PDB file of C-alpha atoms in Angstrom:
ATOM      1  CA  UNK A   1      40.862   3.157  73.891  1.00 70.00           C
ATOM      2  CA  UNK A   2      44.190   5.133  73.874  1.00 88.00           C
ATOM      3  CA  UNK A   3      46.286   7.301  71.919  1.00 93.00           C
ATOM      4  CA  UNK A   4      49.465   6.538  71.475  1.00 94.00           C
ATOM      5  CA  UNK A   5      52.097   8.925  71.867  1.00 95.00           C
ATOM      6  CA  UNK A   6      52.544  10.301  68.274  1.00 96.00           C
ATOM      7  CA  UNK A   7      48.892  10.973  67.727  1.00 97.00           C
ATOM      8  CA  UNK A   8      48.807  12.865  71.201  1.00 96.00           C
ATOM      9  CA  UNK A   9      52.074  14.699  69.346  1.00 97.00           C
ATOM     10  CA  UNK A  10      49.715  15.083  66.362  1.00 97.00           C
ATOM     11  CA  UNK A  11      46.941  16.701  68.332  1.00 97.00           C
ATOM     12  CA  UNK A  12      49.403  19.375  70.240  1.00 97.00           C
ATOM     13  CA  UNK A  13      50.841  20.844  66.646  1.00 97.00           C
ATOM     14  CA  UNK A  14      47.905  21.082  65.148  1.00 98.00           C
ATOM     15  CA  UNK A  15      46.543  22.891  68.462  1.00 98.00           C
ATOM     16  CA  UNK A  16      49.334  25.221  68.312  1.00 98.00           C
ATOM     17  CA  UNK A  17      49.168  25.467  64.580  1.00 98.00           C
ATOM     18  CA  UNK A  18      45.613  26.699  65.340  1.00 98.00           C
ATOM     19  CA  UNK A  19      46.860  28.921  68.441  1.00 97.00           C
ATOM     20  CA  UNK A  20      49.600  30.896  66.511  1.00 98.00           C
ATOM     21  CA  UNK A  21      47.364  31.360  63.672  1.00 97.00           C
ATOM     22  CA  UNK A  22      44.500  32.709  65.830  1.00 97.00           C
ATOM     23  CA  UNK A  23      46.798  35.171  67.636  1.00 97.00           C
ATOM     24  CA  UNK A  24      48.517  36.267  64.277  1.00 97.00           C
ATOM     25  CA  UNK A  25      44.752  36.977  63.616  1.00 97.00           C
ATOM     26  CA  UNK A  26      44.317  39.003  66.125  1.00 96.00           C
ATOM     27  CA  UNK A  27      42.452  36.786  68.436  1.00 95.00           C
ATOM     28  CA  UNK A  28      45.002  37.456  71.292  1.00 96.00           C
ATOM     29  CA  UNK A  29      45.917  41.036  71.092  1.00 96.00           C
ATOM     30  CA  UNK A  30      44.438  42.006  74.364  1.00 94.00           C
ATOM     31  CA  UNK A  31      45.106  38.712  76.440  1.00 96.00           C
ATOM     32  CA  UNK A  32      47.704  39.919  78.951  1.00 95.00           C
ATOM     33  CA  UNK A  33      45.744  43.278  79.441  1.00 97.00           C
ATOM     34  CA  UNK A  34      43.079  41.201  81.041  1.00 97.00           C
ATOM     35  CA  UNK A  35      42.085  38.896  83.992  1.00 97.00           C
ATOM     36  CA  UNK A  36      41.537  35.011  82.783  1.00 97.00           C
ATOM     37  CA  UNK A  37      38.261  35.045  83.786  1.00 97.00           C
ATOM     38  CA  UNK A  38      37.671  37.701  81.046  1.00 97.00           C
ATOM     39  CA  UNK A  39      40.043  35.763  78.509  1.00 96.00           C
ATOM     40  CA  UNK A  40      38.292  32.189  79.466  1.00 97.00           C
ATOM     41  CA  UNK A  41      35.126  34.363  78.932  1.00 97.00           C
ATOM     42  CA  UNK A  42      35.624  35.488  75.173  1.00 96.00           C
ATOM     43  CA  UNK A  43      37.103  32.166  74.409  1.00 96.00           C
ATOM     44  CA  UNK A  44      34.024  30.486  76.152  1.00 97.00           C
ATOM     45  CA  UNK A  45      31.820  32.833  74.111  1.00 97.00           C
ATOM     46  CA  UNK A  46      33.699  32.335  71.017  1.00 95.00           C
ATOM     47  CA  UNK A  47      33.264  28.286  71.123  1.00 96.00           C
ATOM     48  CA  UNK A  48      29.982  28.748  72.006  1.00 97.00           C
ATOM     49  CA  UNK A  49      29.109  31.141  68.686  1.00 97.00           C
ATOM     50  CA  UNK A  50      30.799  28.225  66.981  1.00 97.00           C
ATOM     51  CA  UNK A  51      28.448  25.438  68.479  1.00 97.00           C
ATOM     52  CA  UNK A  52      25.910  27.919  68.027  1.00 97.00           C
ATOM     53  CA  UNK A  53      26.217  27.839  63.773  1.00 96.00           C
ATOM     54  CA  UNK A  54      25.885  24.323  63.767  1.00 97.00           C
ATOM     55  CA  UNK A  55      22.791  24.304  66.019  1.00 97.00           C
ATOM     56  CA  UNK A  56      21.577  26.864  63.103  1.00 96.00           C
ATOM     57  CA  UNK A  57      22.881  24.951  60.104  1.00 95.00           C
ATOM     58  CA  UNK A  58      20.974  21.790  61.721  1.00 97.00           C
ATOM     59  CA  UNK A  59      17.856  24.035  61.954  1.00 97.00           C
ATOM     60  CA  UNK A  60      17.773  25.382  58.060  1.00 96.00           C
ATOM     61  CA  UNK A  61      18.551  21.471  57.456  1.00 97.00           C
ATOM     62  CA  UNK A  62      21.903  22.918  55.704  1.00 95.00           C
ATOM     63  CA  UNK A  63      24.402  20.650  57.085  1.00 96.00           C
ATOM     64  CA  UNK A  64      24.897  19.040  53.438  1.00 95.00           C
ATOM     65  CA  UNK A  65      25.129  21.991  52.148  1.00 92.00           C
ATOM     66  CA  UNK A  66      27.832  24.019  50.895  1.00 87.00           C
ATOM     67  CA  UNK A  67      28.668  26.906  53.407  1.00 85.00           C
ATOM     68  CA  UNK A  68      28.099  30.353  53.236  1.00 78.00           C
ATOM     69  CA  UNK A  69      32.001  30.815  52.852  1.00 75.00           C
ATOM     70  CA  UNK A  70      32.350  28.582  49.991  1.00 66.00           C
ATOM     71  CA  UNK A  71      32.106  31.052  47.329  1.00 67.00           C
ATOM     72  CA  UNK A  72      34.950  33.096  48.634  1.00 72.00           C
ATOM     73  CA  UNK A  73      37.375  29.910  48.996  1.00 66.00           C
ATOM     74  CA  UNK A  74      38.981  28.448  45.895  1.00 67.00           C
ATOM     75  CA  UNK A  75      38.514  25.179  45.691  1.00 65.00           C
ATOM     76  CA  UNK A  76      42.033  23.217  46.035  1.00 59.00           C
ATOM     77  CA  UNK A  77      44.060  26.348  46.208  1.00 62.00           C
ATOM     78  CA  UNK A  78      45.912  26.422  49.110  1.00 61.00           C
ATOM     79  CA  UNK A  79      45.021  23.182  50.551  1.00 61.00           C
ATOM     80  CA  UNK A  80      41.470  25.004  50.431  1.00 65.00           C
ATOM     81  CA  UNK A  81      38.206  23.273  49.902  1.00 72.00           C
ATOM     82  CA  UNK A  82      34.450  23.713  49.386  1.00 79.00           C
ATOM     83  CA  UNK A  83      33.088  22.431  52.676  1.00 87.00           C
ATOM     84  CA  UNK A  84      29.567  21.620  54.017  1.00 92.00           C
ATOM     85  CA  UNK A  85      28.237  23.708  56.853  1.00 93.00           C
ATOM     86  CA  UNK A  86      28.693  20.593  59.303  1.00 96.00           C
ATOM     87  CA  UNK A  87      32.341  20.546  58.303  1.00 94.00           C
ATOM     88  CA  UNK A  88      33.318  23.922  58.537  1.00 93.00           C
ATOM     89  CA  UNK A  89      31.362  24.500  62.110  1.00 95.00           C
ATOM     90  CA  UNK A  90      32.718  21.264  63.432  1.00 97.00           C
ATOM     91  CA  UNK A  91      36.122  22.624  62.224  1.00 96.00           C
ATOM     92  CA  UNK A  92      35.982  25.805  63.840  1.00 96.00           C
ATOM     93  CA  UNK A  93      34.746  24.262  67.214  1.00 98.00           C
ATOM     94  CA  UNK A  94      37.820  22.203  66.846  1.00 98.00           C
ATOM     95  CA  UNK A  95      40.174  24.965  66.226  1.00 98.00           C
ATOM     96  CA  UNK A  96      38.894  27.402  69.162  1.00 98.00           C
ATOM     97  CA  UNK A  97      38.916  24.846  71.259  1.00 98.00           C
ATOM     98  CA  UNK A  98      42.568  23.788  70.658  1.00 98.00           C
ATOM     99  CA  UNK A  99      43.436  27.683  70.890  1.00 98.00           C
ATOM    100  CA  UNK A 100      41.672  27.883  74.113  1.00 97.00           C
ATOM    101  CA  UNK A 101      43.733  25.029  75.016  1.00 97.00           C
ATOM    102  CA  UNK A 102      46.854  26.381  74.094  1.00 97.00           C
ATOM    103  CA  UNK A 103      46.352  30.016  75.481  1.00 97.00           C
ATOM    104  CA  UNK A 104      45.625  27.936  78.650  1.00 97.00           C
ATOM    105  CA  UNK A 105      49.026  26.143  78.063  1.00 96.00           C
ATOM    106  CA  UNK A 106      46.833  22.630  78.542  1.00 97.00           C
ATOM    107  CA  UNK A 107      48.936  19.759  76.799  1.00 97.00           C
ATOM    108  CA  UNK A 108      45.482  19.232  74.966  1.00 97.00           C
ATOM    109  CA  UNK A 109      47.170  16.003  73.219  1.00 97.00           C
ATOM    110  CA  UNK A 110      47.427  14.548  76.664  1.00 97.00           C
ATOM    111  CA  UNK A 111      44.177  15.951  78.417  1.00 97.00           C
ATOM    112  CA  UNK A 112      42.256  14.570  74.945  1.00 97.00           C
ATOM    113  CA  UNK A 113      43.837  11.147  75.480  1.00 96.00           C
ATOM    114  CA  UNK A 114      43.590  11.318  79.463  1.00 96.00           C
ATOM    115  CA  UNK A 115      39.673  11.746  78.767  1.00 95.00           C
ATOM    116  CA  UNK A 116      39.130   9.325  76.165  1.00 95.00           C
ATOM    117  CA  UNK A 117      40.795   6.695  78.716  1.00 94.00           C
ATOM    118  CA  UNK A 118      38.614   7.492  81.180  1.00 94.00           C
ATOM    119  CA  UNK A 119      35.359   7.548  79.211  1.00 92.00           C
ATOM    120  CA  UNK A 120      36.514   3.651  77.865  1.00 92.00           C
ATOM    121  CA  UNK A 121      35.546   3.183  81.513  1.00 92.00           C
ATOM    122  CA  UNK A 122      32.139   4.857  81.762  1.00 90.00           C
ATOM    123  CA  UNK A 123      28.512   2.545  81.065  1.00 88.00           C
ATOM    124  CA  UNK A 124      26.939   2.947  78.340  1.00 85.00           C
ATOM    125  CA  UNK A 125      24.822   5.963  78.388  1.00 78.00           C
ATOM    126  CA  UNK A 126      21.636   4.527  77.948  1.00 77.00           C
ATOM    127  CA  UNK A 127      22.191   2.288  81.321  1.00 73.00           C
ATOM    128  CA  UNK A 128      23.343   5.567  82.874  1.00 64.00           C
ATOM    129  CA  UNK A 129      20.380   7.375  81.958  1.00 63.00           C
ATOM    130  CA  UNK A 130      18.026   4.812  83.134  1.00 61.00           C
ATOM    131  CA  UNK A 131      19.606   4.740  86.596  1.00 59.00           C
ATOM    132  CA  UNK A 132      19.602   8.393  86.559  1.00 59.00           C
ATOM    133  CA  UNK A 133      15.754   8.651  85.562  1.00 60.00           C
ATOM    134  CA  UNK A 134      14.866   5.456  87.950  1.00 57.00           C
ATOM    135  CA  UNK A 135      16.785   7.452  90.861  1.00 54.00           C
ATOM    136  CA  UNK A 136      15.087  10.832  90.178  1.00 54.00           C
ATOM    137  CA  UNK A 137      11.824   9.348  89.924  1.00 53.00           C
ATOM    138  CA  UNK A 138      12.524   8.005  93.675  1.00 52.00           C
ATOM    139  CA  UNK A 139      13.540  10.864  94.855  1.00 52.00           C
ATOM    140  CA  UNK A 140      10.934  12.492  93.562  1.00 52.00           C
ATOM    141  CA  UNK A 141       8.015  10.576  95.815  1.00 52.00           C
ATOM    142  CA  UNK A 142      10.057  11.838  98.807  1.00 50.00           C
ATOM    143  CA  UNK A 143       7.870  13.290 101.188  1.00 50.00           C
TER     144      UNK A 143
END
């Protein structure tokens, strides 16, 4: 599988569509006043809260549901919609993970189409998991 070069295009301005919006927001005020290890760090723990809502959403069985933002966004105003909780979380992953991306200055469009060309080349990951269990299992009557 492979992108071709205007969906790679596609991905980096919507990735810095995200990253300008997200430091108009305030998400970057303080960047250059710290080390990247501290930036990576919020950003890390940013995505994470992120992944962190859909874990919860999947819990309460709410991913169908509307979420808890709905009621404050006006339906088709603004290119605004009611979403599920799966579909907003999953959008917000998306988006802090193409700021990240940009704040790193990563060509995301290329390192997203870099890694989807390698993982066309990976097994399947059931065979892979079976040669990983079958080789832990040896190692594991090891004296």
């Amino acid at each position: 599988m492979s992108l071709t070069p205007s969906q790679i295009d596609s991905i980096n301005s919507v990735a810095a569509t995200c990253h300008a919006n997200a430091t108009i927001k305030g998400f970057h005020d303080n960047d250059s006043q710290k080390s990247i290890v501290d930036n990576v760090g919020v950003w890390c723990a940013n995505l994470h809260g992120e992944v962190s809502e859909l874990w919860e959403a999947a819990r309460r069985d709410l991913l169908r549901f509307p979420c808890d933002k709905a009621a404050m966004m006006p339906d088709g105003e603004g290119g605004v919609r009611h979403m599920t909780c799966a579909e907003e979380e999953i959008a917000d992953i998306i988006i802090r993970a193409f700021d990240s991306g940009r704040a790193l200055d990563i060509n995301i469009g290329e390192a997203v189409a870099s890694k989807m060309a390698y993982n066309a080349t990976r097994e399947h990951k059931d065979r892979k998991s079976t040669r990983l269990n079958s080789s832990h299992v040896a190692l594991s009557r090891m004296p």
